[in-house]
Every structure is written in structure tokens, then in C-alpha cells.
Tab-separated table of C-alpha atoms in Angstrom:
chain	number	residue	atom	x	y	z
A	206	UNK	CA	-5.425	27.821	14.267
A	207	UNK	CA	-6.328	27.435	18.153
A	208	UNK	CA	-9.387	25.651	19.834
A	209	UNK	CA	-12.895	27.340	19.390
A	210	UNK	CA	-13.198	28.940	22.733
A	211	UNK	CA	-17.719	27.961	22.832
A	212	UNK	CA	-16.154	24.272	22.850
A	213	UNK	CA	-14.842	24.601	26.728
A	214	UNK	CA	-16.638	23.860	29.868
A	215	UNK	CA	-16.549	26.611	32.423
A	216	UNK	CA	-14.093	30.045	31.783
A	217	UNK	CA	-10.254	29.322	29.898
A	218	UNK	CA	-7.695	31.935	31.489
A	219	UNK	CA	-6.310	34.600	29.639
A	220	UNK	CA	-2.832	33.117	29.484
A	221	UNK	CA	-4.323	30.303	27.483
A	222	UNK	CA	-5.666	31.865	24.368
A	223	UNK	CA	-3.895	32.503	21.466
A	224	UNK	CA	-3.688	36.522	20.684
A	225	UNK	CA	-3.638	36.225	16.972
A	226	UNK	CA	-6.997	33.601	16.303
A	227	UNK	CA	-7.929	34.192	19.696
A	228	UNK	CA	-8.883	30.546	20.308
A	229	UNK	CA	-7.425	28.014	22.795
A	230	UNK	CA	-3.738	27.475	22.469
A	231	UNK	CA	-3.371	24.870	19.936
A	232	UNK	CA	0.529	23.194	19.897
A	233	UNK	CA	1.373	26.166	21.748
A	234	UNK	CA	4.828	28.309	20.957
A	235	UNK	CA	6.488	30.659	23.116
A	236	UNK	CA	9.048	33.386	22.296
A	237	UNK	CA	12.149	33.285	23.728
A	238	UNK	CA	12.297	36.789	25.760
A	239	UNK	CA	8.538	37.867	26.308
A	240	UNK	CA	7.227	34.458	26.843
A	241	UNK	CA	4.794	35.024	24.610
A	242	UNK	CA	2.580	31.662	23.594
A	243	UNK	CA	0.804	31.128	20.358
A	244	UNK	CA	-0.644	28.456	18.229
A	245	UNK	CA	2.069	26.875	16.376
A	246	UNK	CA	0.784	27.735	13.204
A	247	UNK	CA	-0.537	30.915	14.039
A	248	UNK	CA	2.951	32.554	14.720
A	249	UNK	CA	4.631	30.330	11.788
A	250	UNK	CA	2.672	32.103	9.503
A	251	UNK	CA	2.544	35.323	11.047
A	252	UNK	CA	6.456	35.457	10.804
A	253	UNK	CA	6.540	34.238	7.117
A	254	UNK	CA	5.233	37.993	7.252
A	255	UNK	CA	6.979	39.410	9.528
A	256	UNK	CA	9.633	39.209	12.132
A	257	UNK	CA	7.848	40.849	15.759
A	258	UNK	CA	6.315	39.695	18.194
A	259	UNK	CA	2.180	39.932	17.751
A	260	UNK	CA	1.665	41.514	21.245
A	261	UNK	CA	4.832	43.943	22.249
A	262	UNK	CA	6.798	43.985	18.613
A	263	UNK	CA	9.637	42.477	19.694
A	264	UNK	CA	11.971	41.180	16.734
A	265	UNK	CA	11.876	37.255	16.855
A	266	UNK	CA	13.137	34.880	14.392
A	267	UNK	CA	11.428	31.546	13.675
A	268	UNK	CA	14.736	29.998	15.050
A	269	UNK	CA	14.253	31.633	18.202
A	270	UNK	CA	10.439	29.764	18.825
A	271	UNK	CA	10.502	27.183	21.635
A	272	UNK	CA	8.048	24.676	22.740
A	273	UNK	CA	5.769	25.833	25.629
A	274	UNK	CA	6.069	25.303	29.163
A	275	UNK	CA	5.653	22.422	30.858
A	276	UNK	CA	3.300	24.232	33.136
A	277	UNK	CA	1.326	26.135	30.315
A	278	UNK	CA	0.891	22.286	28.762
A	279	UNK	CA	-0.535	21.125	32.059
A	280	UNK	CA	-2.524	24.303	32.406
A	281	UNK	CA	-4.209	23.417	28.949
A	282	UNK	CA	-4.390	19.455	29.499
A	283	UNK	CA	-6.921	20.002	32.615
A	284	UNK	CA	-9.441	21.926	30.147
A	285	UNK	CA	-11.983	19.843	29.244
A	286	UNK	CA	-13.131	20.203	25.541
A	287	UNK	CA	-16.431	18.784	23.875
A	288	UNK	CA	-16.085	15.934	21.317
A	289	UNK	CA	-15.053	16.936	17.868
A	290	UNK	CA	-18.203	14.951	16.092
A	291	UNK	CA	-20.456	16.597	19.000
A	292	UNK	CA	-22.471	17.693	15.650
A	293	UNK	CA	-22.692	13.974	15.060
A	294	UNK	CA	-24.275	13.336	18.014
A	295	UNK	CA	-21.515	12.779	20.751
A	296	UNK	CA	-22.264	14.578	24.066
A	297	UNK	CA	-18.701	13.529	25.474
A	298	UNK	CA	-16.209	16.027	27.455
A	299	UNK	CA	-12.943	15.498	27.930
A	300	UNK	CA	-9.674	16.514	28.605
A	301	UNK	CA	-7.795	18.235	26.101
A	302	UNK	CA	-4.671	16.173	25.991
A	303	UNK	CA	-7.593	13.060	25.745
A	304	UNK	CA	-9.436	14.634	22.638
A	305	UNK	CA	-7.290	13.079	19.777
A	306	UNK	CA	-7.843	9.254	21.151
A	307	UNK	CA	-10.839	9.798	21.721
A	308	UNK	CA	-11.766	11.054	18.463
A	309	UNK	CA	-9.969	8.436	16.812
A	310	UNK	CA	-12.054	5.839	18.697
A	311	UNK	CA	-15.852	7.879	18.266
A	312	UNK	CA	-18.689	6.505	17.631
A	313	UNK	CA	-19.698	9.141	15.878
A	314	UNK	CA	-16.443	9.767	13.968
A	315	UNK	CA	-17.915	9.742	10.090
A	316	UNK	CA	-14.892	8.566	9.304
A	317	UNK	CA	-13.741	5.491	11.760
A	318	UNK	CA	-13.485	2.276	9.878
A	319	UNK	CA	-16.166	0.050	10.018
A	320	UNK	CA	-16.200	-2.985	8.706
A	321	UNK	CA	-19.098	-4.546	6.301
A	322	UNK	CA	-21.694	-6.270	7.681
A	323	UNK	CA	-22.517	-8.480	3.973
A	324	UNK	CA	-19.296	-10.613	4.621
A	325	UNK	CA	-16.978	-8.889	1.848
A	326	UNK	CA	-14.432	-8.698	4.957
A	327	UNK	CA	-13.482	-4.578	3.880
A	328	UNK	CA	-13.225	-2.081	6.002
A	329	UNK	CA	-15.004	0.829	4.758
A	330	UNK	CA	-15.185	4.427	6.457
A	331	UNK	CA	-18.652	4.517	8.553
A	332	UNK	CA	-19.756	7.515	6.219
A	333	UNK	CA	-19.479	5.571	3.340
A	334	UNK	CA	-20.843	2.495	4.152
A	335	UNK	CA	-24.182	3.225	2.987
A	336	UNK	CA	-22.969	3.456	-0.563
A	337	UNK	CA	-20.304	0.272	-0.421
A	338	UNK	CA	-20.720	-2.426	-2.793
A	339	UNK	CA	-19.455	-5.820	-2.193
A	340	UNK	CA	-18.884	-6.839	-5.814
A	341	UNK	CA	-17.449	-3.357	-6.801
A	342	UNK	CA	-15.457	-2.239	-4.447
A	343	UNK	CA	-13.610	-5.715	-4.361
A	344	UNK	CA	-13.019	-5.320	-8.275
A	345	UNK	CA	-11.770	-1.821	-7.387
A	346	UNK	CA	-9.537	-2.893	-4.692
A	347	UNK	CA	-8.185	-5.748	-7.122
A	348	UNK	CA	-7.312	-3.273	-9.923
A	349	UNK	CA	-5.179	-1.430	-7.498
A	350	UNK	CA	-3.614	-4.267	-6.350
A	351	UNK	CA	-2.808	-5.356	-10.042
A	352	UNK	CA	-1.771	-1.715	-10.431
A	353	UNK	CA	0.746	-1.696	-7.646
A	354	UNK	CA	2.140	-5.629	-8.276
A	355	UNK	CA	2.688	-4.325	-11.941
A	356	UNK	CA	4.638	-1.429	-10.404
A	357	UNK	CA	6.525	-3.746	-8.190
A	358	UNK	CA	7.586	-5.915	-11.198
A	359	UNK	CA	8.638	-3.283	-13.394
A	360	UNK	CA	10.646	-1.822	-10.370
A	361	UNK	CA	12.367	-5.472	-9.865
A	362	UNK	CA	13.155	-5.880	-13.325
A	363	UNK	CA	14.656	-2.352	-13.225
A	364	UNK	CA	16.866	-3.886	-10.159
A	365	UNK	CA	17.753	-6.910	-11.631
A	366	UNK	CA	18.676	-5.070	-14.902
A	367	UNK	CA	21.178	-3.145	-12.603
A	368	UNK	CA	22.631	-6.359	-10.678
A	369	UNK	CA	23.506	-8.186	-14.245
A	370	UNK	CA	25.445	-5.168	-15.286
A	371	UNK	CA	27.253	-5.021	-11.878
A	372	UNK	CA	27.763	-8.539	-12.181
A	373	UNK	CA	29.174	-8.208	-15.982
A	374	UNK	CA	31.243	-5.339	-14.838
A	375	UNK	CA	32.589	-7.869	-11.641
A	376	UNK	CA	33.316	-10.715	-14.652
A	377	UNK	CA	34.815	-8.400	-17.267
A	378	UNK	CA	38.056	-7.228	-14.476
A	379	UNK	CA	38.442	-10.833	-13.377
A	380	UNK	CA	41.964	-10.653	-14.706
A	381	UNK	CA	43.072	-7.650	-13.131
A	382	UNK	CA	42.007	-8.949	-9.557
A	383	UNK	CA	42.053	-12.415	-8.563
A	384	UNK	CA	39.981	-11.621	-5.715
A	385	UNK	CA	37.145	-11.016	-7.687
A	386	UNK	CA	36.095	-14.536	-9.205
A	387	UNK	CA	35.550	-15.173	-5.264
A	388	UNK	CA	33.478	-12.261	-5.007
A	389	UNK	CA	31.434	-12.930	-7.820
A	390	UNK	CA	30.372	-16.518	-6.731
A	391	UNK	CA	29.678	-15.431	-3.111
A	392	UNK	CA	27.532	-12.786	-4.647
A	393	UNK	CA	25.538	-15.193	-6.638
A	394	UNK	CA	25.691	-18.179	-4.470
A	395	UNK	CA	23.684	-15.521	-1.772
A	396	UNK	CA	21.442	-14.264	-4.709
A	397	UNK	CA	19.993	-17.871	-5.205
A	398	UNK	CA	19.606	-18.619	-1.670
A	399	UNK	CA	17.596	-15.392	-1.004
A	400	UNK	CA	15.013	-16.705	-3.935
A	401	UNK	CA	14.796	-20.088	-2.616
A	402	UNK	CA	14.046	-18.755	0.440
A	403	UNK	CA	10.898	-16.958	-0.863
A	404	UNK	CA	9.395	-20.273	-2.315
A	405	UNK	CA	7.252	-22.766	-0.132
A	406	UNK	CA	8.216	-26.026	0.336
A	407	UNK	CA	6.655	-28.719	-1.141
A	408	UNK	CA	5.141	-32.060	-0.314
A	409	UNK	CA	5.314	-35.100	-2.692
A	410	UNK	CA	2.433	-36.774	-2.387
A	411	UNK	CA	2.587	-39.492	-5.549
A	412	UNK	CA	6.604	-39.963	-6.859
A	413	UNK	CA	5.027	-41.787	-9.571
A	414	UNK	CA	3.593	-38.451	-10.800
A	415	UNK	CA	6.804	-37.251	-11.388
A	416	UNK	CA	7.599	-36.786	-15.708
A	417	UNK	CA	11.080	-37.657	-16.840
A	418	UNK	CA	11.360	-36.683	-19.736
A	419	UNK	CA	8.727	-33.323	-19.960
A	420	UNK	CA	7.205	-32.720	-23.090
A	421	UNK	CA	8.289	-28.771	-24.707
A	422	UNK	CA	5.160	-26.525	-23.926
A	423	UNK	CA	5.518	-28.331	-20.236
A	424	UNK	CA	9.211	-27.061	-19.604
A	425	UNK	CA	8.562	-23.537	-21.257
A	426	UNK	CA	5.271	-23.402	-18.544
A	427	UNK	CA	8.043	-23.892	-15.702
A	428	UNK	CA	10.880	-21.534	-17.443
A	429	UNK	CA	7.858	-18.690	-17.234
A	430	UNK	CA	6.925	-19.635	-13.430
A	431	UNK	CA	10.554	-19.585	-12.469
A	432	UNK	CA	10.901	-16.167	-14.115
A	433	UNK	CA	7.818	-14.722	-12.388
A	434	UNK	CA	8.868	-16.344	-9.379
A	435	UNK	CA	11.830	-13.884	-9.360
A	436	UNK	CA	14.985	-16.698	-9.952
A	437	UNK	CA	17.560	-15.178	-10.909
A	438	UNK	CA	17.684	-15.586	-14.691
A	439	UNK	CA	21.256	-17.362	-15.511
A	440	UNK	CA	19.722	-19.631	-12.954
A	441	UNK	CA	16.701	-20.439	-14.817
A	442	UNK	CA	18.458	-21.120	-17.678
A	443	UNK	CA	20.485	-24.179	-15.653
A	444	UNK	CA	17.329	-25.325	-13.779
A	445	UNK	CA	15.313	-25.961	-17.217
A	446	UNK	CA	18.504	-27.907	-18.511
A	447	UNK	CA	18.205	-30.569	-15.450
A	448	UNK	CA	14.140	-30.712	-15.967
A	449	UNK	CA	15.190	-33.869	-18.007
A	450	UNK	CA	16.608	-37.074	-16.777
A	451	UNK	CA	19.197	-37.110	-19.649
A	452	UNK	CA	20.880	-34.313	-17.627
A	453	UNK	CA	20.012	-35.584	-13.984
A	454	UNK	CA	22.628	-37.239	-11.262
A	455	UNK	CA	23.459	-40.760	-11.438
A	456	UNK	CA	21.056	-41.402	-8.789
A	457	UNK	CA	18.229	-40.383	-10.888
A	458	UNK	CA	19.151	-41.112	-14.448
A	459	UNK	CA	17.166	-44.200	-15.442
A	460	UNK	CA	13.824	-45.671	-14.096
A	461	UNK	CA	15.277	-48.624	-13.001
A	462	UNK	CA	17.943	-46.569	-10.917
A	463	UNK	CA	15.392	-44.292	-9.539
A	464	UNK	CA	12.631	-47.044	-8.497
A	465	UNK	CA	15.882	-48.581	-6.511
A	466	UNK	CA	16.174	-45.006	-4.928
A	467	UNK	CA	12.678	-44.226	-4.370
A	468	UNK	CA	12.443	-44.524	-0.582
A	469	UNK	CA	15.269	-42.009	-0.732
A	470	UNK	CA	13.336	-39.384	-2.332
A	471	UNK	CA	11.227	-38.506	0.732
A	472	UNK	CA	14.342	-37.021	2.470
A	473	UNK	CA	14.257	-34.438	-0.474
A	474	UNK	CA	13.900	-30.946	0.770
A	475	UNK	CA	11.423	-29.751	-2.675
A	476	UNK	CA	10.556	-26.224	-3.042
A	477	UNK	CA	7.268	-25.612	-5.212
A	478	UNK	CA	7.489	-23.339	-8.403
A	479	UNK	CA	3.948	-21.583	-8.009
A	480	UNK	CA	1.529	-21.949	-9.970
A	481	UNK	CA	2.651	-25.239	-11.570
A	482	UNK	CA	2.959	-28.938	-10.796
A	483	UNK	CA	6.515	-28.920	-10.726
A	484	UNK	CA	9.181	-27.913	-7.740
A	485	UNK	CA	13.005	-27.240	-7.367
A	486	UNK	CA	15.352	-29.052	-5.466
A	487	UNK	CA	18.363	-27.032	-5.007
A	488	UNK	CA	21.615	-28.158	-3.425
A	489	UNK	CA	21.881	-25.285	-0.996
A	490	UNK	CA	18.655	-26.743	0.503
A	491	UNK	CA	19.452	-30.819	0.754
A	492	UNK	CA	23.455	-30.499	1.373
A	493	UNK	CA	22.556	-33.925	3.744
A	494	UNK	CA	21.633	-36.075	0.637
A	495	UNK	CA	24.026	-38.305	-1.424
A	496	UNK	CA	25.759	-36.438	-3.933
A	497	UNK	CA	24.913	-38.731	-6.165
A	498	UNK	CA	21.031	-37.695	-5.920
A	499	UNK	CA	21.766	-34.079	-6.645
A	500	UNK	CA	23.254	-31.616	-9.153
A	501	UNK	CA	24.749	-27.981	-8.847
A	502	UNK	CA	22.972	-25.369	-8.563
A	503	UNK	CA	19.474	-27.609	-8.662
A	504	UNK	CA	17.038	-29.797	-10.347
A	505	UNK	CA	13.454	-29.232	-11.826
A	506	UNK	CA	11.322	-31.680	-11.394
A	507	UNK	CA	7.937	-31.575	-13.148
A	508	UNK	CA	5.007	-33.604	-12.352
A	509	UNK	CA	2.058	-34.579	-14.152
A	510	UNK	CA	-0.098	-34.251	-10.531
A	511	UNK	CA	0.702	-34.990	-6.879
A	512	UNK	CA	1.917	-31.566	-5.348
A	513	UNK	CA	0.578	-29.972	-2.249
């Protein structure tokens, strides 16, 4: 539908008025032969009921519609129109093509996003500020974020299941195609590296806090944190098997050897396991380390304290 004629300063040329709604043309469209112009919504709605020009009744198909000419658009852009929010107090008149940008920024726009002045940091539509309650709305936002997180978790698990099915399928035909093992290995390595890059780098402040023989509850808590972080399921088992000194490489195998090598620890690239005093030391991150300090694909170190 077109713009209300009463919103414009001065007279408006008759050629700029839609014959259907009698308003000033909005998103104008022209017919190909007679070149009569109409508001886009008006002519589309008209043609859904009858296939003729509303002015001269010539046959028209919706496929025949074309954008209004540059001259017609230029004439429209020269018109001065009052702001959409004049009823809220805005006194501005502006060129028609400037109206959308002005309305988005207009201080009288009741839906203009405005920051809460009470410190919660939320941005609220202006007309809702009077009813805004920081605690209530923050809680509501947390609930929505949790719902989104739960949905993403479900979607992720579905994708993981499909990936595992694909890998199982590849493994099942390895005996048929000798190239398949290499493909599977490359696929799994790419998957591991993508996951590793999602973990933040960790800084160990106190290597003395490392638990070389962690108890079962500590290991189970770390296992769950690895799964929640998106670690590939097959990798979780391998990493947790490498979380005890009995599986560690020669350079970390005993307290005495670790004491001799303590100055090399700071060369490890460690990744923080979210929510836990634990890190993963992945071989793909530590290619410059001495081989006797590493395991494939990596190992887990659990600490009592001392991780940033």
C-alpha cells in the first residue's frame, strides 16, 4: 500500500499516485506496454484476482511486471515526507529515500533498541524499558540460551552419530579398497585437529600439582568434560587411558624421570579441558617435543591445582 498523501509537504504530481490505493507510490512497479505505475503490493494483489491493468484493462501477466523507471524513482525521491513517528512527537520532514534510515535512528521510535540504565547491559526496545526488570529479563535470557544450547547439543550428537556411521562404513570396506584405510585415517586426524583448536591454551603455574595416579572419580569427571567439549568419542577412550603414569611415555614414566625433565615441561603446548583442572597434551600440537615425552594421539594430565 502507498504512503498517505497527507504526509507530504506541498503538492504531489498525479503521476506519482497509485491508481489502486490512491496513496503515493511505494516500491513502484510499471506495466510493460502501457507503463502505468502502481505500488508493488497493490498490483500483485490485484493480479492475483484478475489479469488486467487497473487503468486501461489491457491483459497483464505477473511475469510482465518490471521495476519503475529511473525518472519515476528520482521524482519520488525528491518528495518531502514526515517521519513515521510524527504521532510520537517527531517533527522531521525528509526526502522519501531517506525515510527508512531516519526511522531506524529516530529518537521517537518506540521500538528503537535502548540500553538499560540500571547496569544489566541488556538492550531493550524503548517502549518496553518502563516494564523492564533486570533480574527477570536476565533470567529469561539465560533460559532461552540454555534451550538453544540444548538444541545445539542434540543436533551435534545427531551429526556425531552420522559421522560415526560413515566411519564404520569406511572401515567395513577397507578390505575391498586399499585406499580406504588412508582416507579413514586422514578423516579422523582432521576431526581431531578441528576439536583441538576449539580448546583454549592452558598455562601451568604449578607442575607439582599434577596427579600422576588420579583416582576413578577424578578420571570420570574429566571423561565427561571431554565428551561435553565435543571430543570425538573414540578419542575420549584413548586419552583417558593415557591419563595415568602407567601409560605415559618414557620421559614421564616415573617421579624420578619427571624430576629430571621438569625444565622441559614448559615447552608443552597444553589445552585446557573446560571446567576441570586438567589439560590434554596432543601430539599434533607438540611436534617439536622429544618423542619420549609424547604419546599418540595425546595424553591427559589431571591437576589438583595450578592451571590457568
